[in-house]
Coordinates of C-alpha atoms in Angstrom, one line a residue:
X1244 CA 14.2 -13.5 228.4
X1245 CA 11.5 -16.0 229.7
X1246 CA 7.9 -15.3 229.0
X1247 CA 4.5 -16.8 228.0
X1248 CA 2.6 -15.6 224.9
X1249 CA -1.1 -16.1 224.9
X1250 CA -3.7 -16.4 222.1
X1251 CA -1.3 -16.8 219.2
X1252 CA -1.0 -19.5 216.5
X1253 CA 1.0 -20.3 213.4
X1254 CA -1.5 -20.8 210.6
X1255 CA 0.7 -21.4 207.6
X1256 CA 4.3 -22.3 206.8
X1257 CA 5.8 -22.2 203.3
X1258 CA 9.4 -23.4 202.7
X1259 CA 11.2 -22.1 199.6
X1260 CA 14.3 -23.7 198.1
X1261 CA 16.4 -22.6 195.2
X1262 CA 16.5 -25.1 192.3
X1263 CA 20.3 -25.4 192.0
X1264 CA 21.7 -28.4 193.9
X1265 CA 25.4 -28.7 194.6
X1266 CA 26.7 -32.1 195.6
X1267 CA 29.5 -32.6 198.0
X1268 CA 31.2 -35.3 195.8
X1269 CA 31.5 -32.7 193.0
X1270 CA 33.1 -30.1 195.3
X1271 CA 35.9 -32.3 196.6
X1272 CA 38.4 -30.8 194.1
X1273 CA 37.8 -27.3 195.4
X1274 CA 39.7 -27.9 198.6
X1275 CA 43.5 -28.1 199.2
X1276 CA 43.2 -31.5 200.8
X1277 CA 43.6 -35.1 199.6
X1278 CA 40.2 -36.3 198.2
X1279 CA 40.2 -39.4 200.4
X1280 CA 40.6 -37.2 203.5
X1281 CA 37.9 -34.9 202.5
X1282 CA 35.5 -37.8 201.7
X1283 CA 35.8 -39.1 205.3
X1284 CA 33.9 -36.0 206.4
X1285 CA 30.9 -37.0 204.3
X1286 CA 29.6 -39.6 206.7
X1287 CA 30.5 -37.9 209.9
X1288 CA 29.2 -34.5 209.1
X1289 CA 26.3 -35.5 206.8
X1290 CA 27.7 -33.7 203.8
X1291 CA 25.5 -34.8 200.8
X1292 CA 24.2 -31.7 199.0
X1293 CA 23.2 -28.2 199.5
X1294 CA 21.0 -25.6 197.7
X1295 CA 22.6 -22.5 196.2
X1296 CA 20.9 -19.4 195.0
X1297 CA 21.7 -18.2 191.5
X1298 CA 24.2 -15.3 191.1
X1299 CA 21.4 -12.9 190.4
X1300 CA 19.0 -14.1 193.1
X1301 CA 18.8 -12.5 196.5
X1302 CA 16.9 -12.6 199.8
X1303 CA 14.1 -10.2 198.7
X1304 CA 13.5 -12.4 195.6
X1305 CA 12.8 -15.4 197.8
X1306 CA 10.5 -13.4 200.0
X1307 CA 8.6 -12.0 197.0
X1308 CA 8.3 -15.5 195.4
X1309 CA 7.0 -17.0 198.6
X1310 CA 4.5 -14.3 199.4
X1311 CA 3.2 -14.2 195.8
X1312 CA 2.7 -17.9 196.1
X1313 CA 0.6 -17.5 199.3
X1314 CA -1.4 -14.7 197.8
X1315 CA -2.0 -16.6 194.5
X1316 CA -3.2 -19.6 196.4
X1317 CA -5.5 -17.4 198.6
X1318 CA -3.8 -18.5 201.8
X1319 CA -3.7 -14.8 202.8
X1320 CA -5.1 -11.6 201.5
X1321 CA -3.3 -8.3 201.3
X1322 CA -5.8 -6.6 203.5
X1323 CA -5.3 -9.2 206.3
X1324 CA -1.6 -8.4 206.7
X1325 CA -0.7 -5.9 209.5
X1326 CA 3.0 -6.4 209.4
X1327 CA 5.8 -7.8 207.2
X1328 CA 8.8 -9.0 209.2
X1329 CA 12.0 -10.1 207.4
X1330 CA 14.8 -11.8 209.3
X1331 CA 18.0 -12.1 207.4
X1332 CA 21.8 -11.8 207.5
X1333 CA 22.0 -11.2 203.8
X1334 CA 20.2 -7.9 203.0
X1335 CA 20.0 -6.8 199.4
X1336 CA 21.3 -3.3 200.4
X1337 CA 22.1 -1.4 203.5
X1338 CA 19.1 0.7 202.5
X1339 CA 16.2 0.2 201.7
X1340 CA 15.1 -2.7 203.9
X1341 CA 13.8 -6.0 202.3
X1342 CA 10.5 -5.6 204.2
X1343 CA 9.9 -2.3 202.5
X1344 CA 10.9 -3.7 199.1
X1345 CA 8.3 -6.5 199.6
X1346 CA 5.6 -4.1 200.7
X1347 CA 6.2 -1.8 197.7
X1348 CA 6.5 -4.5 195.1
X1349 CA 3.4 -6.3 196.2
X1350 CA 1.3 -3.3 196.9
X1351 CA 0.5 -3.7 200.6
X1352 CA -1.3 -1.0 202.5
X1353 CA 0.7 2.0 203.7
X1354 CA -0.5 1.0 207.2
X1355 CA 1.5 -2.2 207.0
X1356 CA 4.4 -2.2 209.5
X1357 CA 7.7 -3.2 207.7
X1358 CA 10.6 -4.4 209.9
X1359 CA 13.9 -6.1 209.1
X1360 CA 15.8 -8.0 211.9
X1361 CA 19.4 -8.9 211.5
X1362 CA 19.6 -12.3 213.1
X1363 CA 20.9 -15.7 211.9
X1364 CA 20.5 -19.1 213.5
X1365 CA 17.9 -18.0 216.0
X1366 CA 16.2 -15.9 213.5
X1367 CA 13.0 -18.0 213.5
X1368 CA 12.5 -17.8 217.2
X1369 CA 13.3 -14.1 217.4
X1370 CA 11.0 -13.4 214.4
X1371 CA 8.2 -15.3 216.1
X1372 CA 8.7 -13.4 219.3
X1373 CA 8.4 -10.0 217.4
X1374 CA 5.3 -11.3 215.6
X1375 CA 3.6 -12.3 218.8
X1376 CA 4.3 -8.9 220.4
X1377 CA 3.0 -7.0 217.3
X1378 CA -0.2 -9.1 217.2
X1379 CA -1.1 -7.8 220.7
X1380 CA -1.8 -4.5 219.0
X1381 CA -3.3 -5.7 215.7
X1382 CA -6.7 -7.2 216.6
X1383 CA -7.8 -9.2 213.5
X1384 CA -4.7 -8.5 211.4
X1385 CA -2.0 -11.2 210.7
X1386 CA 1.8 -11.0 210.7
X1387 CA 3.9 -12.4 207.9
X1388 CA 7.4 -13.6 208.9
X1389 CA 9.9 -14.0 206.2
X1390 CA 13.2 -15.9 207.0
X1391 CA 15.5 -15.7 204.0
X1392 CA 19.3 -16.0 203.6
X1393 CA 21.7 -16.5 200.7
X1394 CA 24.8 -16.8 202.8
X1395 CA 26.6 -19.1 200.2
X1396 CA 27.5 -15.8 198.6
X1397 CA 29.5 -14.9 201.7
X1398 CA 31.4 -18.2 202.1
X1399 CA 34.7 -19.2 200.3
X1400 CA 34.2 -22.1 198.0
X1401 CA 37.7 -23.2 199.0
X1402 CA 36.9 -23.4 202.6
X1403 CA 36.1 -27.0 203.5
X1404 CA 35.0 -26.1 207.0
X1405 CA 32.2 -23.8 206.0
X1406 CA 31.2 -24.1 202.3
X1407 CA 29.7 -27.6 202.4
X1408 CA 27.5 -26.6 205.3
X1409 CA 25.9 -23.5 204.0
X1410 CA 22.6 -23.7 202.1
X1411 CA 20.4 -20.9 200.8
X1412 CA 16.7 -20.9 201.3
X1413 CA 13.7 -19.1 202.8
X1414 CA 10.4 -19.6 204.6
X1415 CA 7.2 -17.6 205.0
X1416 CA 5.2 -18.0 208.2
X1417 CA 1.8 -16.6 208.8
X1418 CA 1.0 -15.8 212.4
X1419 CA -2.3 -14.7 213.9
X1420 CA -4.3 -14.1 217.0
X1421 CA -6.4 -17.1 218.2
X1422 CA -8.1 -16.8 221.6
X1423 CA -8.4 -20.6 221.7
X1424 CA -4.7 -21.3 221.3
X1425 CA -2.6 -22.9 224.0
X1426 CA 0.0 -20.8 225.8
X1427 CA 3.4 -20.5 224.1
X1428 CA 6.4 -20.8 226.5
X1429 CA 9.4 -19.0 225.3
X1430 CA 13.1 -18.7 226.5
X1431 CA 15.9 -16.8 224.7
X1432 CA 19.5 -16.2 225.9
X1433 CA 22.4 -14.2 224.5
X1434 CA 26.1 -14.1 225.1
X1435 CA 28.0 -11.5 223.1
X1436 CA 31.3 -12.4 224.8
X1437 CA 31.4 -15.4 222.5
X1438 CA 30.3 -13.5 219.4
X1439 CA 33.5 -14.1 217.3
X1440 CA 32.6 -17.9 217.0
X1441 CA 30.5 -16.9 213.9
X1442 CA 31.7 -13.8 212.1
X1443 CA 32.1 -12.0 208.8
X1444 CA 35.1 -9.7 209.5
X1445 CA 34.7 -7.2 206.7
X1446 CA 31.8 -5.5 204.9
X1447 CA 30.5 -3.2 207.6
X1448 CA 31.5 0.4 208.4
X1449 CA 34.3 -0.7 210.7
X1450 CA 36.0 -2.6 208.0
X1451 CA 34.6 -1.9 204.5
X1452 CA 35.0 -4.2 201.6
X1453 CA 38.0 -3.4 199.4
X1454 CA 40.5 -5.2 197.2
X1455 CA 42.5 -6.4 200.3
X1456 CA 39.5 -7.8 202.2
X1457 CA 38.6 -9.9 199.1
X1458 CA 41.9 -11.6 198.9
X1459 CA 41.9 -15.3 199.6
X1460 CA 44.5 -16.5 202.1
X1461 CA 45.4 -19.7 203.9
X1462 CA 44.0 -19.4 207.4
X1463 CA 46.6 -21.9 208.7
X1464 CA 44.7 -25.2 208.4
X1465 CA 44.7 -25.5 204.6
X1466 CA 41.4 -23.7 204.1
X1467 CA 41.3 -20.5 202.0
X1468 CA 39.1 -17.6 202.7
X1469 CA 39.0 -13.8 202.7
X1470 CA 38.0 -11.3 205.3
X1471 CA 34.8 -10.8 203.3
X1472 CA 33.8 -14.4 204.0
X1473 CA 31.8 -15.9 206.9
X1474 CA 33.5 -18.4 209.2
X1475 CA 32.2 -20.6 212.0
X1476 CA 34.5 -21.8 214.7
X1477 CA 33.2 -25.4 214.6
X1478 CA 34.6 -26.7 217.9
X1479 CA 33.6 -23.5 219.8
X1480 CA 30.0 -23.7 218.5
X1481 CA 29.9 -27.5 219.1
X1482 CA 30.9 -27.1 222.8
X1483 CA 28.5 -24.2 223.2
X1484 CA 25.5 -26.2 221.8
X1485 CA 26.2 -29.2 223.9
X1486 CA 26.6 -27.3 227.1
X1487 CA 23.9 -24.6 226.8
X1488 CA 21.0 -26.1 224.8
X1489 CA 20.1 -29.1 227.0
X1490 CA 19.9 -26.8 230.0
X1491 CA 17.8 -24.4 228.0
X1492 CA 15.4 -27.1 227.0
X1493 CA 15.1 -28.4 230.5
X1494 CA 14.3 -24.8 231.7
X1495 CA 11.6 -24.2 229.1
X1496 CA 10.0 -27.6 229.9
X1497 CA 10.0 -26.8 233.5
X1498 CA 8.5 -23.4 232.7
X1499 CA 5.7 -25.1 230.8
X1500 CA 5.3 -27.8 233.5
X1501 CA 6.1 -30.6 230.9
X1502 CA 8.4 -33.6 230.7
X1503 CA 10.4 -34.6 227.7
X1504 CA 8.0 -37.4 226.9
X1505 CA 5.2 -34.9 226.6
X1506 CA 6.7 -33.4 223.5
X1507 CA 5.6 -34.8 220.1
X1508 CA 8.4 -33.3 218.1
X1509 CA 11.7 -31.5 218.7
X1510 CA 12.2 -29.2 215.7
X1511 CA 15.7 -27.8 215.9
X1512 CA 17.9 -25.5 213.9
X1513 CA 20.2 -27.6 211.6
X1514 CA 23.9 -26.7 211.9
X1515 CA 25.3 -30.1 210.9
X1516 CA 24.4 -33.7 211.3
X1517 CA 27.1 -34.6 213.8
X1518 CA 26.2 -31.7 216.2
X1519 CA 22.5 -32.6 216.1
X1520 CA 23.2 -36.3 216.6
X1521 CA 25.2 -35.6 219.7
X1522 CA 22.6 -33.2 221.0
X1523 CA 19.9 -35.7 220.5
X1524 CA 21.9 -38.4 222.4
X1525 CA 22.5 -35.9 225.3
X1526 CA 18.8 -35.1 225.4
X1527 CA 17.9 -38.8 225.2
X1528 CA 15.3 -38.1 222.5
X1529 CA 14.3 -40.6 219.8
X1530 CA 15.2 -40.2 216.2
X1531 CA 11.4 -40.2 215.3
X1532 CA 10.9 -37.1 217.5
X1533 CA 14.1 -35.1 216.5
X1534 CA 14.6 -34.8 212.7
X1535 CA 18.2 -34.6 211.5
X1536 CA 17.8 -34.6 207.7
X1537 CA 17.6 -31.0 206.5
X1538 CA 21.3 -30.1 206.6
X1539 CA 22.4 -33.2 204.6
X1540 CA 19.9 -32.4 201.8
X1541 CA 19.7 -28.7 201.7
X1542 CA 22.6 -27.4 203.8
X1543 CA 22.3 -25.1 206.9
X1544 CA 19.8 -22.4 205.8
X1545 CA 20.3 -20.1 208.8
X1546 CA 17.1 -18.8 210.3
X1547 CA 14.9 -20.7 207.8
X1548 CA 16.0 -24.1 209.1
X1549 CA 13.2 -24.7 211.6
X1550 CA 10.4 -24.0 209.1
X1551 CA 12.1 -26.1 206.5
X1552 CA 12.3 -29.0 209.0
X1553 CA 8.5 -28.5 209.5
X1554 CA 7.7 -28.4 205.8
X1555 CA 10.0 -31.2 204.8
X1556 CA 8.9 -33.7 207.5
X1557 CA 5.4 -32.8 208.8
X1558 CA 3.3 -31.4 205.9
X1559 CA 0.5 -34.0 206.2
X1560 CA 0.4 -33.8 210.0
X1561 CA 0.4 -30.0 210.1
X1562 CA -2.6 -29.8 207.7
X1563 CA -4.6 -32.5 209.5
X1564 CA -7.0 -32.2 212.3
X1565 CA -4.6 -32.9 215.1
X1566 CA -2.4 -30.5 217.2
X1567 CA 1.1 -31.5 218.2
X1568 CA 3.1 -30.2 221.1
X1569 CA 6.4 -29.2 219.7
X1570 CA 9.7 -27.9 221.2
X1571 CA 11.5 -25.5 218.8
X1572 CA 15.1 -24.7 219.5
X1573 CA 17.8 -22.7 217.7
X1574 CA 21.4 -21.8 218.5
X1575 CA 24.3 -20.0 216.9
X1576 CA 25.4 -16.6 215.8
X1577 CA 25.4 -14.0 218.5
X1578 CA 26.0 -16.2 220.4
X1579 CA 22.3 -16.8 220.9
X1580 CA 20.2 -19.8 221.9
X1581 CA 16.6 -20.3 222.7
X1582 CA 13.6 -22.6 222.9
X1583 CA 9.8 -22.5 222.5
X1584 CA 7.0 -24.8 223.4
X1585 CA 4.2 -24.4 221.0
X1586 CA 1.3 -26.4 219.6
X1587 CA 1.4 -26.8 215.8
X1588 CA -1.2 -28.2 213.4
X1589 CA -4.5 -27.5 211.8
X1590 CA -2.6 -25.2 209.4
X1591 CA -4.1 -23.6 206.3
X1592 CA -1.0 -24.5 204.4
X1593 CA 2.3 -26.4 205.1
X1594 CA 4.3 -26.9 202.0
X1595 CA 7.9 -27.0 200.7
X1596 CA 8.3 -25.6 197.2
X1597 CA 11.2 -25.2 194.8
X1598 CA 11.8 -21.9 193.1
X1599 CA 13.7 -21.0 189.9
X1600 CA 15.8 -18.5 191.9

């Protein structure tokens, strides 16, 4: 899908992190590998720490915490909201949806559209796409986009390939109509033939959770996980990112009639430090324009990674008087990959907060 969205802007971004920090150095003994071998990965992959939700904290809790924060600080009012979108791969339940939980708990109008979208790595770009389309029918109403995941609960703590990468977190983005906003150039691609590169085999109706699917087993490389756990084929995803994403970025730049030098910031999904470093080198983009620090501090927070990049690195700029031409890009589960050229800045709020969740 390639298109242009007109008259839309992001007016606020709030990042939310759980307070619990788990350090890679403290997790080395979890794995069935010599500690020295495991520690070699620290520098290459950027393993430092990641944020983990508490055992009784779930995606809806982060959405509620963030929205209550925005309401309390008068960044939005309930009567201004026309839709609540929640993008997650970690729903509280099959039913009801998190967006309906949020609407009910916070007392939003019955006219508020509630919609959950099951997407992971590209969840921010897909959520923005849906928000832009809804705004075409909402006049002066705003859309609240919640990206929240607690995927650490679905990863084996004895899997050195996956557990150090995963981080829990959330973001709340407020999107609204603005007739003076610059055009937004958007490109999204999907390839379900490569879907098994990121997968949780059990838990759906095809293979329900049971005692057998919860058993840990050696997958053949020394890592232990169960069918209930998520796994990413690192080499497959790495090759996919290096081959598809640069082409995607070139295409969206051409679509916008821009050159790479015209972009102020490249705000990318954060799978791991090594993958992003190689991607940056392939794109020939400076370190000052492409941030690579989220995954090392917080882990890979799925669809919340791009707004966390924004709130961690650009708070002062986003709340200043300038506008910055940004290229957003995400890639991963599906497999899916996409890019967006959008002007960001002059926000009502851009902040990263820590929650007790």
